[in-house]
């Protein structure tokens, strides 16, 4: 079995969530919706119907969330990856969330990466990257260097046949 190890930065485009210096102003007329830590359940589900709408002028290019993206929460109390399974429209993520977009889906699927990041063994490894005294989080630069073990496609196909 051929095992490939790749760093997060090699297999995904990584974007840190937007920082709102003056806080988030919820707006009933807002055209953009916002994914925050509070919108992710302990089970890794996204409360997509409850996302706050905001009316905010972004000063930089902001990455809109797309179907197939992964939103990673790097906080110790909610260390979890969420796969975006549907088109959500104009949605952005707020800091400290990290948005991951798989670069080449023929090498790794977003659903595999999400399951990998949520596996108990990997969560224990990620806990070693936590920093801070009050609220422990994983630094984006450290997370980008984290290695993902990617099994060969042939091995995955063989395993699928064995489970049938």
CSV table of N, CA and C in Angstrom, one decimal:
chain,number,residue,atom,x,y,z
A,1,UNK,N,0.8,-1.2,0.0
A,1,UNK,CA,0.0,0.0,0.0
A,1,UNK,C,0.9,1.2,0.0
A,2,UNK,N,0.6,2.1,-0.9
A,2,UNK,CA,1.4,3.4,-1.0
A,2,UNK,C,0.6,4.4,-0.2
A,3,UNK,N,1.4,5.0,0.7
A,3,UNK,CA,0.8,6.1,1.6
A,3,UNK,C,1.5,7.4,1.2
A,4,UNK,N,0.7,8.4,1.0
A,4,UNK,CA,1.2,9.7,0.6
A,4,UNK,C,0.9,10.6,1.8
A,5,UNK,N,1.9,11.4,2.2
A,5,UNK,CA,1.7,12.5,3.2
A,5,UNK,C,1.8,13.8,2.5
A,6,UNK,N,0.8,14.7,2.8
A,6,UNK,CA,0.8,16.0,2.2
A,6,UNK,C,0.5,17.0,3.3
A,7,UNK,N,1.1,18.1,3.3
A,7,UNK,CA,0.7,19.2,4.2
A,7,UNK,C,-0.6,19.8,3.8
A,8,UNK,N,-1.3,20.3,4.7
A,8,UNK,CA,-2.6,21.0,4.5
A,8,UNK,C,-2.4,22.1,3.4
A,9,UNK,N,-1.3,22.8,3.5
A,9,UNK,CA,-1.1,23.9,2.5
A,9,UNK,C,-0.8,23.4,1.1
A,10,UNK,N,-0.4,22.1,0.9
A,10,UNK,CA,-0.2,21.6,-0.4
A,10,UNK,C,-1.4,21.0,-1.0
A,11,UNK,N,-2.4,20.7,-0.3
A,11,UNK,CA,-3.6,20.1,-0.8
A,11,UNK,C,-4.8,21.0,-0.8
A,12,UNK,N,-4.7,22.1,-0.1
A,12,UNK,CA,-5.9,23.0,0.0
A,12,UNK,C,-5.4,24.4,-0.1
A,13,UNK,N,-6.4,25.3,-0.5
A,13,UNK,CA,-6.2,26.7,-0.4
A,13,UNK,C,-6.7,27.0,1.0
A,14,UNK,N,-6.0,27.7,1.8
A,14,UNK,CA,-6.3,28.0,3.2
A,14,UNK,C,-6.6,29.5,3.4
A,15,UNK,N,-7.7,29.8,3.9
A,15,UNK,CA,-8.1,31.2,4.2
A,15,UNK,C,-8.6,31.4,5.6
A,16,UNK,N,-8.0,32.3,6.3
A,16,UNK,CA,-8.4,32.6,7.7
A,16,UNK,C,-9.7,33.4,7.6
A,17,UNK,N,-10.6,33.2,8.5
A,17,UNK,CA,-11.9,33.9,8.6
A,17,UNK,C,-11.7,35.4,8.8
A,18,UNK,N,-12.6,36.2,8.4
A,18,UNK,CA,-12.6,37.6,8.5
A,18,UNK,C,-12.6,38.1,9.9
A,19,UNK,N,-11.8,39.1,10.2
A,19,UNK,CA,-11.8,39.7,11.6
A,19,UNK,C,-12.6,41.0,11.5
A,20,UNK,N,-13.6,41.1,12.3
A,20,UNK,CA,-14.4,42.3,12.4
A,20,UNK,C,-13.9,43.1,13.5
A,21,UNK,N,-13.1,44.2,13.2
A,21,UNK,CA,-12.5,45.0,14.2
A,21,UNK,C,-13.5,45.7,15.1
A,22,UNK,N,-14.6,46.1,14.6
A,22,UNK,CA,-15.6,46.8,15.4
A,22,UNK,C,-16.8,45.9,15.8
A,23,UNK,N,-16.6,44.6,15.7
A,23,UNK,CA,-17.7,43.7,16.0
A,23,UNK,C,-18.6,43.4,14.8
A,24,UNK,N,-19.4,42.4,15.0
A,24,UNK,CA,-20.3,42.0,13.9
A,24,UNK,C,-21.7,42.7,14.1
A,25,UNK,N,-22.1,43.4,13.1
A,25,UNK,CA,-23.5,44.1,13.2
A,25,UNK,C,-24.4,43.3,12.4
A,26,UNK,N,-25.3,42.6,13.1
A,26,UNK,CA,-26.4,41.8,12.4
A,26,UNK,C,-27.3,42.8,11.8
A,27,UNK,N,-27.8,42.4,10.5
A,27,UNK,CA,-28.6,43.3,9.8
A,27,UNK,C,-29.7,42.5,9.1
A,28,UNK,N,-31.0,42.9,9.2
A,28,UNK,CA,-32.0,42.2,8.5
A,28,UNK,C,-32.0,42.5,7.0
A,29,UNK,N,-31.3,43.5,6.6
A,29,UNK,CA,-31.2,43.8,5.2
A,29,UNK,C,-29.8,43.4,4.6
A,30,UNK,N,-29.0,42.8,5.4
A,30,UNK,CA,-27.7,42.3,5.0
A,30,UNK,C,-27.7,41.4,3.8
A,31,UNK,N,-26.8,41.5,2.9
A,31,UNK,CA,-26.7,40.7,1.7
A,31,UNK,C,-25.7,39.5,1.9
A,32,UNK,N,-24.9,39.6,2.9
A,32,UNK,CA,-23.9,38.5,3.2
A,32,UNK,C,-24.3,37.8,4.5
A,33,UNK,N,-24.1,36.5,4.5
A,33,UNK,CA,-24.3,35.8,5.8
A,33,UNK,C,-23.0,35.4,6.3
A,34,UNK,N,-22.9,35.1,7.6
A,34,UNK,CA,-21.7,34.8,8.3
A,34,UNK,C,-21.7,33.5,9.1
A,35,UNK,N,-20.7,32.7,8.9
A,35,UNK,CA,-20.5,31.5,9.7
A,35,UNK,C,-19.5,31.9,10.8
A,36,UNK,N,-20.0,31.7,12.1
A,36,UNK,CA,-19.3,31.9,13.3
A,36,UNK,C,-19.1,30.6,14.0
A,37,UNK,N,-18.2,30.6,15.0
A,37,UNK,CA,-18.0,29.4,15.9
A,37,UNK,C,-19.4,28.9,16.4
A,38,UNK,N,-20.2,29.8,16.8
A,38,UNK,CA,-21.5,29.4,17.4
A,38,UNK,C,-22.5,28.7,16.5
A,39,UNK,N,-22.2,28.8,15.2
A,39,UNK,CA,-23.0,28.2,14.1
A,39,UNK,C,-22.6,26.7,13.9
A,40,UNK,N,-21.6,26.2,14.5
A,40,UNK,CA,-21.1,24.9,14.4
A,40,UNK,C,-21.5,24.1,15.6
A,41,UNK,N,-22.2,23.0,15.4
A,41,UNK,CA,-22.5,22.1,16.6
A,41,UNK,C,-21.4,21.3,17.0
A,42,UNK,N,-21.5,20.7,18.2
A,42,UNK,CA,-20.4,19.8,18.7
A,42,UNK,C,-20.3,18.5,17.8
A,43,UNK,N,-21.3,18.2,17.1
A,43,UNK,CA,-21.3,17.0,16.2
A,43,UNK,C,-20.8,17.4,14.8
A,44,UNK,N,-20.4,18.6,14.6
A,44,UNK,CA,-19.9,19.0,13.3
A,44,UNK,C,-20.9,19.4,12.3
A,45,UNK,N,-22.1,19.7,12.7
A,45,UNK,CA,-23.1,20.2,11.8
A,45,UNK,C,-23.1,21.7,11.7
A,46,UNK,N,-23.5,22.2,10.6
A,46,UNK,CA,-23.6,23.7,10.4
A,46,UNK,C,-25.0,24.1,10.5
A,47,UNK,N,-25.3,25.1,11.4
A,47,UNK,CA,-26.7,25.6,11.5
A,47,UNK,C,-26.9,26.6,10.4
A,48,UNK,N,-26.9,26.1,9.2
A,48,UNK,CA,-27.0,27.0,8.0
A,48,UNK,C,-28.2,27.9,7.9
A,49,UNK,N,-29.3,27.5,8.4
A,49,UNK,CA,-30.5,28.2,8.4
A,49,UNK,C,-30.5,29.4,9.4
A,50,UNK,N,-29.6,29.3,10.3
A,50,UNK,CA,-29.6,30.3,11.4
A,50,UNK,C,-28.4,31.3,11.2
A,51,UNK,N,-27.7,31.3,10.1
A,51,UNK,CA,-26.6,32.2,10.0
A,51,UNK,C,-27.0,33.7,10.0
A,52,UNK,N,-26.3,34.5,10.7
A,52,UNK,CA,-26.6,35.9,10.8
A,52,UNK,C,-26.3,36.6,9.5
A,53,UNK,N,-27.2,37.5,9.1
A,53,UNK,CA,-27.0,38.3,7.9
A,53,UNK,C,-26.2,39.6,8.4
A,54,UNK,N,-25.3,40.1,7.5
A,54,UNK,CA,-24.5,41.2,7.9
A,54,UNK,C,-24.5,42.2,6.7
A,55,UNK,N,-24.4,43.5,7.0
A,55,UNK,CA,-24.2,44.5,6.0
A,55,UNK,C,-22.9,45.1,6.3
A,56,UNK,N,-21.9,44.7,5.6
A,56,UNK,CA,-20.5,45.1,5.9
A,56,UNK,C,-19.7,45.4,4.6
A,57,UNK,N,-18.9,46.4,4.6
A,57,UNK,CA,-18.0,46.7,3.5
A,57,UNK,C,-16.7,46.1,3.8
A,58,UNK,N,-16.4,45.1,2.9
A,58,UNK,CA,-15.1,44.4,3.1
A,58,UNK,C,-14.0,45.2,2.4
A,59,UNK,N,-12.9,45.4,3.1
A,59,UNK,CA,-11.7,46.2,2.5
A,59,UNK,C,-10.8,45.3,1.8
A,60,UNK,N,-10.9,44.0,1.8
A,60,UNK,CA,-10.0,43.1,1.1
A,60,UNK,C,-10.9,42.1,0.4
A,61,UNK,N,-10.2,41.4,-0.5
A,61,UNK,CA,-10.9,40.3,-1.2
A,61,UNK,C,-11.3,39.3,-0.1
A,62,UNK,N,-12.5,38.9,-0.1
A,62,UNK,CA,-13.0,38.0,0.9
A,62,UNK,C,-13.4,36.7,0.2
A,63,UNK,N,-13.1,35.6,0.8
A,63,UNK,CA,-13.4,34.3,0.2
A,63,UNK,C,-14.8,33.9,0.6
A,64,UNK,N,-15.6,33.7,-0.4
A,64,UNK,CA,-17.0,33.2,-0.2
A,64,UNK,C,-17.0,31.7,-0.1
A,65,UNK,N,-17.8,31.2,0.8
A,65,UNK,CA,-17.9,29.8,1.0
A,65,UNK,C,-18.6,29.1,-0.2
A,66,UNK,N,-18.0,28.0,-0.6
A,66,UNK,CA,-18.6,27.2,-1.7
A,66,UNK,C,-18.9,25.8,-1.3
A,67,UNK,N,-19.8,25.2,-2.1
A,67,UNK,CA,-20.1,23.8,-1.8
A,67,UNK,C,-18.8,23.0,-2.0
A,68,UNK,N,-18.6,22.1,-1.1
A,68,UNK,CA,-17.3,21.3,-1.1
A,68,UNK,C,-16.2,21.9,-0.2
A,69,UNK,N,-16.4,23.1,0.2
A,69,UNK,CA,-15.4,23.7,1.1
A,69,UNK,C,-15.5,23.0,2.5
A,70,UNK,N,-14.4,23.2,3.3
A,70,UNK,CA,-14.4,22.7,4.7
A,70,UNK,C,-14.2,23.9,5.6
A,71,UNK,N,-15.0,24.1,6.6
A,71,UNK,CA,-14.8,25.1,7.6
A,71,UNK,C,-14.2,24.4,8.8
A,72,UNK,N,-13.0,24.8,9.2
A,72,UNK,CA,-12.4,24.2,10.3
A,72,UNK,C,-12.4,25.1,11.5
A,73,UNK,N,-12.8,24.6,12.7
A,73,UNK,CA,-12.8,25.4,13.9
A,73,UNK,C,-11.6,25.0,14.7
A,74,UNK,N,-10.6,25.9,14.9
A,74,UNK,CA,-9.4,25.5,15.5
A,74,UNK,C,-9.3,25.8,17.1
A,75,UNK,N,-10.5,25.8,17.7
A,75,UNK,CA,-10.6,26.1,19.1
A,75,UNK,C,-10.6,24.8,19.9
A,76,UNK,N,-10.0,24.8,21.1
A,76,UNK,CA,-9.9,23.5,21.8
A,76,UNK,C,-11.2,22.9,22.2
A,77,UNK,N,-12.2,23.7,22.5
A,77,UNK,CA,-13.5,23.2,22.9
A,77,UNK,C,-14.4,22.7,21.7
A,78,UNK,N,-14.0,23.1,20.5
A,78,UNK,CA,-14.7,22.7,19.3
A,78,UNK,C,-13.8,22.5,18.2
A,79,UNK,N,-12.9,21.5,18.3
A,79,UNK,CA,-11.9,21.2,17.3
A,79,UNK,C,-12.6,20.3,16.3
A,80,UNK,N,-13.1,20.9,15.2
A,80,UNK,CA,-13.9,20.1,14.3
A,80,UNK,C,-13.9,20.7,12.9
A,81,UNK,N,-14.1,19.8,11.9
A,81,UNK,CA,-14.2,20.2,10.5
A,81,UNK,C,-15.6,20.0,10.0
A,82,UNK,N,-16.1,21.0,9.3
A,82,UNK,CA,-17.5,20.9,8.7
A,82,UNK,C,-17.4,20.9,7.2
A,83,UNK,N,-18.0,20.0,6.5
A,83,UNK,CA,-18.1,20.0,5.1
A,83,UNK,C,-19.3,20.7,4.6
A,84,UNK,N,-19.1,21.7,3.7
A,84,UNK,CA,-20.3,22.4,3.2
A,84,UNK,C,-20.9,21.6,2.1
A,85,UNK,N,-22.1,21.1,2.3
A,85,UNK,CA,-22.7,20.1,1.4
A,85,UNK,C,-23.6,20.8,0.4
A,86,UNK,N,-23.9,22.1,0.5
A,86,UNK,CA,-24.8,22.7,-0.4
A,86,UNK,C,-24.4,24.1,-0.6
A,87,UNK,N,-24.9,24.7,-1.7
A,87,UNK,CA,-24.6,26.1,-2.0
A,87,UNK,C,-25.4,27.0,-1.0
A,88,UNK,N,-24.6,27.8,-0.3
A,88,UNK,CA,-25.2,28.7,0.7
A,88,UNK,C,-25.4,30.1,0.3
A,89,UNK,N,-25.0,30.4,-0.9
A,89,UNK,CA,-25.1,31.8,-1.4
A,89,UNK,C,-23.9,32.6,-0.9
A,90,UNK,N,-24.1,33.9,-0.7
A,90,UNK,CA,-23.0,34.8,-0.3
A,90,UNK,C,-22.8,34.6,1.2
A,91,UNK,N,-21.8,33.7,1.5
A,91,UNK,CA,-21.5,33.4,2.9
A,91,UNK,C,-20.0,33.5,3.1
A,92,UNK,N,-19.6,34.1,4.2
A,92,UNK,CA,-18.2,34.2,4.6
A,92,UNK,C,-18.0,33.6,6.0
A,93,UNK,N,-16.7,33.3,6.3
A,93,UNK,CA,-16.4,32.8,7.7
A,93,UNK,C,-15.7,33.9,8.5
A,94,UNK,N,-16.0,33.9,9.8
A,94,UNK,CA,-15.3,34.8,10.6
A,94,UNK,C,-14.2,34.1,11.3
A,95,UNK,N,-13.2,34.9,11.8
A,95,UNK,CA,-12.1,34.4,12.6
A,95,UNK,C,-12.7,33.9,13.9
A,96,UNK,N,-12.1,32.9,14.5
A,96,UNK,CA,-10.9,32.2,14.1
A,96,UNK,C,-11.1,31.0,13.2
A,97,UNK,N,-12.3,30.9,12.6
A,97,UNK,CA,-12.5,29.8,11.6
A,97,UNK,C,-11.6,29.8,10.5
A,98,UNK,N,-11.3,28.7,9.9
A,98,UNK,CA,-10.4,28.5,8.8
A,98,UNK,C,-11.1,27.9,7.7
A,99,UNK,N,-11.1,28.5,6.5
A,99,UNK,CA,-11.7,27.9,5.3
A,99,UNK,C,-10.7,27.1,4.5
A,100,UNK,N,-11.1,25.9,4.1
A,100,UNK,CA,-10.2,25.0,3.3
A,100,UNK,C,-10.9,24.7,2.0
A,101,UNK,N,-10.2,24.9,0.9
A,101,UNK,CA,-10.7,24.5,-0.4
A,101,UNK,C,-9.7,23.5,-1.0
A,102,UNK,N,-10.2,22.3,-1.2
A,102,UNK,CA,-9.3,21.3,-1.8
A,102,UNK,C,-8.9,21.8,-3.2
A,103,UNK,N,-7.6,21.7,-3.5
A,103,UNK,CA,-7.0,22.1,-4.8
A,103,UNK,C,-7.3,21.2,-5.9
A,104,UNK,N,-7.0,19.9,-5.7
A,104,UNK,CA,-7.2,18.9,-6.7
A,104,UNK,C,-8.0,17.7,-6.1
A,105,UNK,N,-9.3,17.7,-6.5
A,105,UNK,CA,-10.2,16.6,-6.0
A,105,UNK,C,-9.9,15.2,-6.5
A,106,UNK,N,-9.1,15.1,-7.5
A,106,UNK,CA,-8.7,13.8,-8.0
A,106,UNK,C,-7.7,13.2,-7.1
A,107,UNK,N,-7.0,14.0,-6.2
A,107,UNK,CA,-6.0,13.5,-5.3
A,107,UNK,C,-6.6,13.2,-3.9
A,108,UNK,N,-7.5,14.1,-3.5
A,108,UNK,CA,-8.2,13.9,-2.2
A,108,UNK,C,-9.6,14.6,-2.3
A,109,UNK,N,-10.6,13.9,-1.8
A,109,UNK,CA,-11.9,14.5,-1.8
A,109,UNK,C,-12.1,15.3,-0.5
A,110,UNK,N,-13.0,16.4,-0.6
A,110,UNK,CA,-13.3,17.1,0.5
A,110,UNK,C,-13.9,16.3,1.7
A,111,UNK,N,-14.7,15.3,1.3
A,111,UNK,CA,-15.4,14.5,2.3
A,111,UNK,C,-14.4,13.6,3.1
A,112,UNK,N,-13.3,13.1,2.3
A,112,UNK,CA,-12.3,12.3,3.0
A,112,UNK,C,-11.5,13.2,3.9
A,113,UNK,N,-11.1,14.4,3.5
A,113,UNK,CA,-10.4,15.3,4.3
A,113,UNK,C,-11.1,15.7,5.6
A,114,UNK,N,-12.4,16.0,5.4
A,114,UNK,CA,-13.2,16.3,6.6
A,114,UNK,C,-13.3,15.1,7.6
A,115,UNK,N,-13.5,13.9,7.1
A,115,UNK,CA,-13.5,12.8,7.9
A,115,UNK,C,-12.2,12.5,8.6
A,116,UNK,N,-11.1,12.7,7.9
A,116,UNK,CA,-9.8,12.6,8.4
A,116,UNK,C,-9.5,13.5,9.5
A,117,UNK,N,-9.8,14.8,9.3
A,117,UNK,CA,-9.6,15.8,10.3
A,117,UNK,C,-10.5,15.6,11.6
A,118,UNK,N,-11.6,15.0,11.4
A,118,UNK,CA,-12.5,14.7,12.6
A,118,UNK,C,-12.2,13.3,13.2
A,119,UNK,N,-11.3,12.6,12.7
A,119,UNK,CA,-11.0,11.3,13.3
A,119,UNK,C,-10.4,11.5,14.7
A,120,UNK,N,-10.7,10.6,15.7
A,120,UNK,CA,-10.1,10.8,17.0
A,120,UNK,C,-8.6,10.8,17.1
A,121,UNK,N,-7.9,10.0,16.3
A,121,UNK,CA,-6.5,10.0,16.3
A,121,UNK,C,-5.9,11.4,15.8
A,122,UNK,N,-6.5,11.9,14.8
A,122,UNK,CA,-6.0,13.2,14.2
A,122,UNK,C,-6.4,14.3,15.2
A,123,UNK,N,-7.5,14.3,15.8
A,123,UNK,CA,-7.9,15.3,16.8
A,123,UNK,C,-6.9,15.4,17.9
A,124,UNK,N,-6.4,14.2,18.4
A,124,UNK,CA,-5.4,14.1,19.4
A,124,UNK,C,-4.1,14.7,18.9
A,125,UNK,N,-3.7,14.5,17.6
A,125,UNK,CA,-2.5,15.2,17.1
A,125,UNK,C,-2.7,16.7,17.0
A,126,UNK,N,-3.9,17.1,16.6
A,126,UNK,CA,-4.1,18.5,16.4
A,126,UNK,C,-4.1,19.2,17.8
A,127,UNK,N,-4.5,18.5,18.8
A,127,UNK,CA,-4.5,19.1,20.2
A,127,UNK,C,-3.0,19.5,20.6
A,128,UNK,N,-2.0,18.9,20.0
A,128,UNK,CA,-0.6,19.2,20.3
A,128,UNK,C,-0.3,20.6,19.7
A,129,UNK,N,-1.1,21.1,18.8
A,129,UNK,CA,-0.8,22.4,18.1
A,129,UNK,C,-1.5,23.5,18.8
A,130,UNK,N,-2.4,23.2,19.8
A,130,UNK,CA,-3.1,24.3,20.5
A,130,UNK,C,-2.2,25.2,21.3
A,131,UNK,N,-2.4,26.5,21.2
A,131,UNK,CA,-1.6,27.5,21.9
A,131,UNK,C,-2.6,28.5,22.6
A,132,UNK,N,-2.1,29.2,23.6
A,132,UNK,CA,-2.8,30.2,24.3
A,132,UNK,C,-3.1,29.8,25.7
A,133,UNK,N,-3.4,30.8,26.6
A,133,UNK,CA,-3.6,30.5,28.0
A,133,UNK,C,-5.1,30.5,28.3
A,134,UNK,N,-5.9,31.4,27.7
A,134,UNK,CA,-7.3,31.5,28.1
A,134,UNK,C,-8.1,30.7,27.1
A,135,UNK,N,-8.1,31.0,25.8
A,135,UNK,CA,-8.8,30.2,24.8
A,135,UNK,C,-7.7,29.6,23.9
A,136,UNK,N,-7.5,28.3,24.0
A,136,UNK,CA,-6.5,27.7,23.2
A,136,UNK,C,-7.0,27.5,21.7
A,137,UNK,N,-6.2,27.9,20.8
A,137,UNK,CA,-6.5,27.8,19.4
A,137,UNK,C,-5.3,27.3,18.6
A,138,UNK,N,-5.5,26.8,17.4
A,138,UNK,CA,-4.4,26.4,16.5
A,138,UNK,C,-4.1,27.6,15.6
A,139,UNK,N,-2.8,27.9,15.6
A,139,UNK,CA,-2.3,29.0,14.7
A,139,UNK,C,-2.5,28.6,13.3
A,140,UNK,N,-2.9,29.5,12.4
A,140,UNK,CA,-3.1,29.1,11.0
A,140,UNK,C,-1.8,28.6,10.3
A,141,UNK,N,-0.7,29.2,10.6
A,141,UNK,CA,0.6,28.8,10.0
A,141,UNK,C,1.0,27.4,10.5
A,142,UNK,N,0.7,27.0,11.7
A,142,UNK,CA,1.0,25.7,12.2
A,142,UNK,C,0.0,24.7,11.6
A,143,UNK,N,-1.2,25.1,11.4
A,143,UNK,CA,-2.2,24.2,10.8
A,143,UNK,C,-1.9,23.9,9.4
A,144,UNK,N,-1.4,24.9,8.7
A,144,UNK,CA,-1.0,24.7,7.3
A,144,UNK,C,0.1,23.7,7.1
A,145,UNK,N,0.9,23.5,8.1
A,145,UNK,CA,2.1,22.6,8.0
A,145,UNK,C,1.7,21.2,8.5
A,146,UNK,N,0.4,21.0,9.0
A,146,UNK,CA,0.0,19.7,9.5
A,146,UNK,C,-0.1,18.7,8.3
A,147,UNK,N,0.4,17.5,8.5
A,147,UNK,CA,0.4,16.5,7.5
A,147,UNK,C,-0.8,15.6,7.5
A,148,UNK,N,-1.3,15.4,6.3
A,148,UNK,CA,-2.5,14.5,6.1
A,148,UNK,C,-2.0,13.3,5.4
A,149,UNK,N,-2.4,12.1,5.9
A,149,UNK,CA,-2.0,10.8,5.3
A,149,UNK,C,-3.1,10.5,4.3
A,150,UNK,N,-2.7,10.4,3.0
A,150,UNK,CA,-3.7,10.1,2.0
A,150,UNK,C,-3.4,8.7,1.4
A,151,UNK,N,-4.3,7.7,1.6
A,151,UNK,CA,-4.1,6.4,1.1
A,151,UNK,C,-4.3,6.4,-0.4
A,152,UNK,N,-3.6,5.4,-1.1
A,152,UNK,CA,-3.8,5.4,-2.5
A,152,UNK,C,-5.2,5.1,-2.9
A,153,UNK,N,-5.6,5.5,-4.1
A,153,UNK,CA,-7.0,5.3,-4.6
A,153,UNK,C,-7.3,3.8,-4.7
A,154,UNK,N,-6.3,3.0,-5.2
A,154,UNK,CA,-6.4,1.6,-5.3
A,154,UNK,C,-6.7,0.9,-4.0
A,155,UNK,N,-6.0,1.4,-2.9
A,155,UNK,CA,-6.3,0.8,-1.6
A,155,UNK,C,-7.7,1.1,-1.1
A,156,UNK,N,-8.1,2.3,-1.3
A,156,UNK,CA,-9.5,2.7,-0.9
A,156,UNK,C,-10.5,1.9,-1.7
A,157,UNK,N,-10.3,1.7,-3.0
A,157,UNK,CA,-11.3,0.9,-3.8
A,157,UNK,C,-11.3,-0.6,-3.3
A,158,UNK,N,-10.1,-1.1,-2.9
A,158,UNK,CA,-10.1,-2.5,-2.4
A,158,UNK,C,-10.8,-2.5,-1.0
A,159,UNK,N,-10.7,-1.6,-0.2
A,159,UNK,CA,-11.4,-1.6,1.1
A,159,UNK,C,-12.9,-1.5,0.9
A,160,UNK,N,-13.3,-0.7,-0.1
A,160,UNK,CA,-14.8,-0.5,-0.4
A,160,UNK,C,-15.4,-1.9,-0.9
A,161,UNK,N,-14.6,-2.6,-1.7
A,161,UNK,CA,-15.1,-3.9,-2.1
A,161,UNK,C,-15.2,-4.9,-1.0
A,162,UNK,N,-14.2,-4.8,0.0
A,162,UNK,CA,-14.2,-5.7,1.2
A,162,UNK,C,-15.4,-5.5,2.1
A,163,UNK,N,-15.9,-4.2,2.1
A,163,UNK,CA,-17.0,-3.9,3.0
A,163,UNK,C,-18.4,-4.3,2.4
A,164,UNK,N,-18.4,-4.6,1.1
A,164,UNK,CA,-19.7,-4.9,0.4
A,164,UNK,C,-20.1,-6.3,0.7
